[in-house]
Short mmCIF file of C-alpha atoms in Angstrom, two decimals:
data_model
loop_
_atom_site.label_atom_id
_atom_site.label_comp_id
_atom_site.label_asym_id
_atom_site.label_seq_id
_atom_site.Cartn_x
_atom_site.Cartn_y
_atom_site.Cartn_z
CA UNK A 22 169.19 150.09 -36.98
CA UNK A 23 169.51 151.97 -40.02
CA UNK A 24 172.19 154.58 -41.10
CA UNK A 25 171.38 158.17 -41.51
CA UNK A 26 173.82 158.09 -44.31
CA UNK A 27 172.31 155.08 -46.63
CA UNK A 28 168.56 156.38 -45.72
CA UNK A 29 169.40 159.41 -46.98
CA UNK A 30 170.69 158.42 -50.20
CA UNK A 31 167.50 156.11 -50.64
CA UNK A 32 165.14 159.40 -49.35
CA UNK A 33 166.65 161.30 -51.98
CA UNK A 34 166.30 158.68 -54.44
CA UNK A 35 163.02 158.14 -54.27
CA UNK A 36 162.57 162.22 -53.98
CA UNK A 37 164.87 162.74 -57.24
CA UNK A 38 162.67 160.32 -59.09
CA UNK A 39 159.71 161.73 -58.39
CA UNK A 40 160.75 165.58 -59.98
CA UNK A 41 160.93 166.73 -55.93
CA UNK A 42 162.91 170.05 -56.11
CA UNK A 43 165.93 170.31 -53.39
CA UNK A 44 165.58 165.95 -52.95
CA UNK A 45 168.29 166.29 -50.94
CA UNK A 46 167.39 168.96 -48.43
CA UNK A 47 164.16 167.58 -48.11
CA UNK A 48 165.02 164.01 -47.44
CA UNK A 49 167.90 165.79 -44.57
CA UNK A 50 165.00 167.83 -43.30
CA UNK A 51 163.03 164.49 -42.56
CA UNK A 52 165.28 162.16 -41.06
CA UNK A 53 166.29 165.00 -38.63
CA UNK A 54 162.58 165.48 -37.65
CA UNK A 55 162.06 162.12 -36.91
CA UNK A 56 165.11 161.83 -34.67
CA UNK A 57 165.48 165.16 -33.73
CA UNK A 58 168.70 165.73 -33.82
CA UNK A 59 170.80 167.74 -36.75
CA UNK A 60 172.10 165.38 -39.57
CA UNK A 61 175.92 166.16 -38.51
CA UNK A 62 175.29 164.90 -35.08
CA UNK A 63 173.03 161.90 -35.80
CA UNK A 64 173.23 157.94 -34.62
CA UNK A 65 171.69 155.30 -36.68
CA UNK A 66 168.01 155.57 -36.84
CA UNK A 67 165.99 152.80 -35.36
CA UNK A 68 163.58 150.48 -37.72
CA UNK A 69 160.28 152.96 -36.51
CA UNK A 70 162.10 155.72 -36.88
CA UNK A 71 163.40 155.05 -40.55
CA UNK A 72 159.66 153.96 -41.41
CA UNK A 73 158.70 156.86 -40.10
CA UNK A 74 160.94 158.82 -42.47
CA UNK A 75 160.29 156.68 -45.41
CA UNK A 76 156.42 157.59 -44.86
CA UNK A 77 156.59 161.57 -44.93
CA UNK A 78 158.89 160.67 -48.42
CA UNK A 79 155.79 159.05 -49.88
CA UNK A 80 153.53 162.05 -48.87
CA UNK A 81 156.25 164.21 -50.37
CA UNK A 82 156.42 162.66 -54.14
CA UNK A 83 152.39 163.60 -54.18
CA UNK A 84 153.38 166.99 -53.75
CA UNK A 85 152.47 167.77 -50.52
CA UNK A 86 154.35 170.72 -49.10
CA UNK A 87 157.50 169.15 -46.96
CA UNK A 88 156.21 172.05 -44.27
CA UNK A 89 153.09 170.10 -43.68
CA UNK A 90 154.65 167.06 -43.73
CA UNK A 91 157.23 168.61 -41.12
CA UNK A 92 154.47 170.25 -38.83
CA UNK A 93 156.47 173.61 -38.42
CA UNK A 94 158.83 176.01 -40.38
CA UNK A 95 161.11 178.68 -39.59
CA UNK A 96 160.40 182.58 -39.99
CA UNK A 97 162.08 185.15 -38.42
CA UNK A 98 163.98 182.87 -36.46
CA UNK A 99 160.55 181.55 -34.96
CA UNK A 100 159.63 177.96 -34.99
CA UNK A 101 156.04 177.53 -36.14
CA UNK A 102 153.12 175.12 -36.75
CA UNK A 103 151.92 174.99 -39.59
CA UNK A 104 149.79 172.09 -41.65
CA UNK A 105 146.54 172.11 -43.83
CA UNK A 106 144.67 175.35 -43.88
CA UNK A 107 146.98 177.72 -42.99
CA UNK A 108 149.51 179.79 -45.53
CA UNK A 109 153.13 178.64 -45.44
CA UNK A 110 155.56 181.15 -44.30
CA UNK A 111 157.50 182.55 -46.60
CA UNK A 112 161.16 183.99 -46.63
CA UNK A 113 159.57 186.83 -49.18
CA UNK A 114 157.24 188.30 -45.66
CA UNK A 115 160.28 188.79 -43.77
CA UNK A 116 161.14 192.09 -45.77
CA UNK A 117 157.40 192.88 -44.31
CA UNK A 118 158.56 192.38 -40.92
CA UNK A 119 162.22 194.09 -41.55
CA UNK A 120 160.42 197.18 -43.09
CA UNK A 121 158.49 197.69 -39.82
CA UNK A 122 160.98 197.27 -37.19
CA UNK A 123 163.23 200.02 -39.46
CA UNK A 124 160.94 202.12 -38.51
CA UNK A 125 160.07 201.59 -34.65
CA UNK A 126 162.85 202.19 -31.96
CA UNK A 127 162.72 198.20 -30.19
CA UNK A 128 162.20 200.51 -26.71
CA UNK A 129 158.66 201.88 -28.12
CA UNK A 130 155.34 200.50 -27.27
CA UNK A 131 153.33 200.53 -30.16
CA UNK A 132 150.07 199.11 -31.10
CA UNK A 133 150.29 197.05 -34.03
CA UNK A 134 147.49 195.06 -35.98
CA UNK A 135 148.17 192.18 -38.18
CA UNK A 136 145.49 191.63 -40.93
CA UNK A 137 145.09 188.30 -42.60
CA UNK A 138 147.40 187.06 -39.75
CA UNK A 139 147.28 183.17 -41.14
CA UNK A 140 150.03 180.98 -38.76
CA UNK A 141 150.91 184.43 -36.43
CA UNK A 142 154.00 185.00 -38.54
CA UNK A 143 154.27 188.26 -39.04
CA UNK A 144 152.26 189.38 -35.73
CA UNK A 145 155.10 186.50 -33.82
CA UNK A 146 158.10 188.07 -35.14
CA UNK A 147 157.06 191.88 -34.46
CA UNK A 148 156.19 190.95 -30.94
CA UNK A 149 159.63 189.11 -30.50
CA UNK A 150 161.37 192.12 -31.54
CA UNK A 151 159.08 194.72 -30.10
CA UNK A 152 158.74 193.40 -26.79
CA UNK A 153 156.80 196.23 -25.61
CA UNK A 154 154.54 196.39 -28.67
CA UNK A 155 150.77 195.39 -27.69
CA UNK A 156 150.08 193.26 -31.07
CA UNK A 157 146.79 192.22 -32.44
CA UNK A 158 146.54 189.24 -34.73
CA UNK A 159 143.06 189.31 -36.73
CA UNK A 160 141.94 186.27 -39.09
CA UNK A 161 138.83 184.69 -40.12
CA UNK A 162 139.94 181.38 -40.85
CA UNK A 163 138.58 178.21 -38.18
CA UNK A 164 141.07 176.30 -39.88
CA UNK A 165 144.51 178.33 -39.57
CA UNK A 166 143.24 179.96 -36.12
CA UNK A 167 144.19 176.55 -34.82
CA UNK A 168 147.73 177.26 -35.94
CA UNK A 169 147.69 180.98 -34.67
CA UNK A 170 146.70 179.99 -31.49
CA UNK A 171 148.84 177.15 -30.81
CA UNK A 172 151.73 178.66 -32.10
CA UNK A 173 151.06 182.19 -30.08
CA UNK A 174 151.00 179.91 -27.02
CA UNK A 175 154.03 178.53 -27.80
CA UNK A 176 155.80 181.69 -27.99
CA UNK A 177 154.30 182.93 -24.54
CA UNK A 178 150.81 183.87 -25.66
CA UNK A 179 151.88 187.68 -26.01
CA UNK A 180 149.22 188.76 -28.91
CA UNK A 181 146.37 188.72 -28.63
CA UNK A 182 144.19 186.75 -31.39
CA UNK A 183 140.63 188.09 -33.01
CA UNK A 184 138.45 186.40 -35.65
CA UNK A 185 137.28 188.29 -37.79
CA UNK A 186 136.53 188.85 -41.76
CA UNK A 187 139.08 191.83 -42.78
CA UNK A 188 136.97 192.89 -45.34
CA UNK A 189 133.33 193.28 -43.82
CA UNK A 190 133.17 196.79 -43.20
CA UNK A 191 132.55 196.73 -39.74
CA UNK A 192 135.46 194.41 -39.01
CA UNK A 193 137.44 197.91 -37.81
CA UNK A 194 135.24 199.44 -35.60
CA UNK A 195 136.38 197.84 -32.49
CA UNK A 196 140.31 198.95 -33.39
CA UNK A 197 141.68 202.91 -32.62
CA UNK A 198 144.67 204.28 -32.52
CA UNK A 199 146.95 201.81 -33.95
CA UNK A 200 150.62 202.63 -34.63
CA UNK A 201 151.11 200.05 -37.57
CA UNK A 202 148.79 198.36 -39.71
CA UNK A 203 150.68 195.59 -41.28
CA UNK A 204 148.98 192.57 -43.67
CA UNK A 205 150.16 190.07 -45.98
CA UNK A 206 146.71 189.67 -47.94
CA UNK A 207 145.64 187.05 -50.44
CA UNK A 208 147.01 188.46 -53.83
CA UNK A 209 147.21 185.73 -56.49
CA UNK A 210 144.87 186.75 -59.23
CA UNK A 211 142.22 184.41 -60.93
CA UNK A 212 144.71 183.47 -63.89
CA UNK A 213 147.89 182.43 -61.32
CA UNK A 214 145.30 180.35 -59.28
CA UNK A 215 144.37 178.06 -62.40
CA UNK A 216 148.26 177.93 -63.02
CA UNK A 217 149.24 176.60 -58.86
CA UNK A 218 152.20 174.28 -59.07
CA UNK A 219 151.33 171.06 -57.21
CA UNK A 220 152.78 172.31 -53.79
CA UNK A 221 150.57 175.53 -54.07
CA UNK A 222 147.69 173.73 -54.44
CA UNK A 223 147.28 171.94 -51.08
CA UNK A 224 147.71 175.72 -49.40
CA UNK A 225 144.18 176.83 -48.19
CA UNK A 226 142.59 178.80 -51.50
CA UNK A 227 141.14 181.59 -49.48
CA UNK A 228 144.86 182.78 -48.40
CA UNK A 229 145.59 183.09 -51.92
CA UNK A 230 143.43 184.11 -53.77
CA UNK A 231 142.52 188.01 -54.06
CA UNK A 232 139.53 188.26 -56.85
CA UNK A 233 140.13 188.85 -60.42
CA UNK A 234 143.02 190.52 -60.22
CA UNK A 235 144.60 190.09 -57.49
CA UNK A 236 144.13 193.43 -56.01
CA UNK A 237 140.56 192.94 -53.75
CA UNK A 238 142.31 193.27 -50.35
CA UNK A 239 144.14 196.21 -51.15
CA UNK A 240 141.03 198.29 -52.50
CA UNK A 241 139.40 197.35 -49.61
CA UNK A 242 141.69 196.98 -46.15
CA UNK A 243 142.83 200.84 -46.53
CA UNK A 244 139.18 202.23 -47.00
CA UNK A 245 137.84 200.07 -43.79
CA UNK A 246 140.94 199.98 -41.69
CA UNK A 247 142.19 203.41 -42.02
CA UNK A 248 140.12 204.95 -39.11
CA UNK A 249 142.33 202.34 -37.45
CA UNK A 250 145.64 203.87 -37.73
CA UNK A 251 146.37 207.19 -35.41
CA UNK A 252 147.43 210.03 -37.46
CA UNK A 253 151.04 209.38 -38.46
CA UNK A 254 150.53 205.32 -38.53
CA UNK A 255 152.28 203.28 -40.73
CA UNK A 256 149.99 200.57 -43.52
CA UNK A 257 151.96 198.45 -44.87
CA UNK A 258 151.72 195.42 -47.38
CA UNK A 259 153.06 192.79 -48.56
CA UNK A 260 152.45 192.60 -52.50
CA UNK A 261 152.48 190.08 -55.58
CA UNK A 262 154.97 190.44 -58.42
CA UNK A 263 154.26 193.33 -60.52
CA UNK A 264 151.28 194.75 -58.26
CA UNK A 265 153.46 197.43 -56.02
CA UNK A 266 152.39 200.68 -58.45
CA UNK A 267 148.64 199.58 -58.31
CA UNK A 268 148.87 199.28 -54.92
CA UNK A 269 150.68 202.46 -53.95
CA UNK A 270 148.27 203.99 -56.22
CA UNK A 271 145.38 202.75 -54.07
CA UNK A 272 147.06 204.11 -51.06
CA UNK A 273 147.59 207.54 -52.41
CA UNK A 274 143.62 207.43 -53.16
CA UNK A 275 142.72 206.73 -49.40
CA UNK A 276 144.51 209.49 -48.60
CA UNK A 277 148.02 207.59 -47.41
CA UNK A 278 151.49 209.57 -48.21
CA UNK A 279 154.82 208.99 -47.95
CA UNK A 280 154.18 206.20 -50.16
CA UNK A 281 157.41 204.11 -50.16
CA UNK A 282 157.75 200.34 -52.34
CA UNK A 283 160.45 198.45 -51.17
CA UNK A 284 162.40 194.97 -52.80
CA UNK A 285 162.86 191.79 -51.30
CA UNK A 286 166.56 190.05 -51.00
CA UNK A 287 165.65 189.17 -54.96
CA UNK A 288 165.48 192.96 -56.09
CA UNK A 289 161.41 192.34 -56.60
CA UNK A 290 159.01 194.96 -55.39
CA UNK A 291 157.55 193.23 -52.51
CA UNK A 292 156.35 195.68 -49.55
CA UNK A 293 154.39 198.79 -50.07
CA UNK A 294 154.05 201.10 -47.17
CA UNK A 295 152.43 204.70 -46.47
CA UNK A 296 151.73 207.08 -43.94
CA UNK A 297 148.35 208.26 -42.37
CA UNK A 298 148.55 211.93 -42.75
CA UNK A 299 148.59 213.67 -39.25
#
């Protein structure tokens, strides 16, 4: 038997040496997977289960994300899967999913596509909050539909999943009358992608990066999507540091008004929205 107490301190060591941000978070975050219980509550670990823990802190001084190495994160008070080759949740999209439900009584019904869905974050929490809301979660990835799927069946299956490529133009025509359009998009721009901190890195490329500048899926989502959106629907998007005025510009030249840009918890421009004119 081990204590949680000195295989902590030794966790956090061997985190701390390696340059691990947060060493001691992360090293708590492990030792309560592995028992599954919370750190405050916690009897001495047993030899596998302190191996165990001592195993995801090797993975984690290579850099590997300490999601992966979990299996699952929070978002939106949701507990999802999540592993290689799909995005990480990130506390940044919930003022994506807060912008949204401002707008929409929690008694409507409306119907509500998520672009680029990734793990079903976004598409999860809506549905959760809208429980009336008929949600569609689109992505094109094999590898993080795994993840969307297992983690809409673990909160009750209620959205319903497509595969498709966002930005072939013909990905839209089997959508109509959507309420919402919402997407977090790959935005990183060439430069940023050659600069990925270690973590970064083992995320799947083709959720990050958005061409040359950064600004692909924004040209192209409103042009192909808006014959989606009902007259009055709401696009919104999550954006990259400093890209919310190109982007709202985009939207005013597909026709979109109302434009509104909206900060995160940090004060950075992170959502830009606009309205469908009727």
């Amino acid at each position: 038997m081990v204590s949680p107490r000195t295989l902590h301190a030794a966790l956090a060591g061997q985190l701390t040496a390696a340059e691990i941000p947060d060493a001691d978070f992360d090293a708590k975050c492990m030792i309560e997977q592995v028992t599954g219980r919370k750190f405050y509550d916690m009897m001495p670990l047993s030899d596998a289960q302190a191996e165990q823990a001592r195993a995801m802190a090797d993975r984690r001084v290579t850099g590997e994300p300490l999601q992966y190495i979990l299996g699952e994160w929070e978002f939106y008070g949701l507990r999802l899967f999540v592993g290689e080759g799909v995005l990480i949740p990130r506390p940044d999209t919930e003022t994506l999913v807060d912008a949204i439900l401002e707008r929409i009584s929690r008694n409507a019904a409306p119907v509500i596509l998520d672009l680029c869905s990734g793990s079903g974050c976004i598409a999860l929490a809506l549905r959760e909050n809208l429980p009336h809301a008929q949600v569609h979660a689109v992505e094109k990835s094999d590898k993080a539909l795994l993840y969307l799927r297992k983690n809409a069946a673990y909160h009750g299956g209620r959205i319903t999943i497509h595969q498709h490529d966002v930005l072939d133009v013909h990905a839209a025509d089997g959508f109509s009358g959507a309420d919402v359009i919402v997407s977090n998009p790959p935005y990183l721009t060439a430069e940023e992608m050659a600069e990925l901190q270690t973590e970064v890195r083992h995320e799947p490329a083709m959720a990050l990066e958005g061409g040359g500048d950064g600004l692909l899926f924004y040209r192209e989502i409103p042009k192909i999507w808006k014959k989606s959106l009902r007259p009055g629907g709401v696009l919104a998007f999550e954006v990259g540091d400093a890209q919310a005025e190109d982007v709202a510009a985009i939207l005013a030249e597909n026709g979109f008004a109302d434009i509104r840009i909206l900060p995160d918890l940090a004060g950075i421009s992170r959502v830009v929205l606009g309205i469908f004119p009727e």
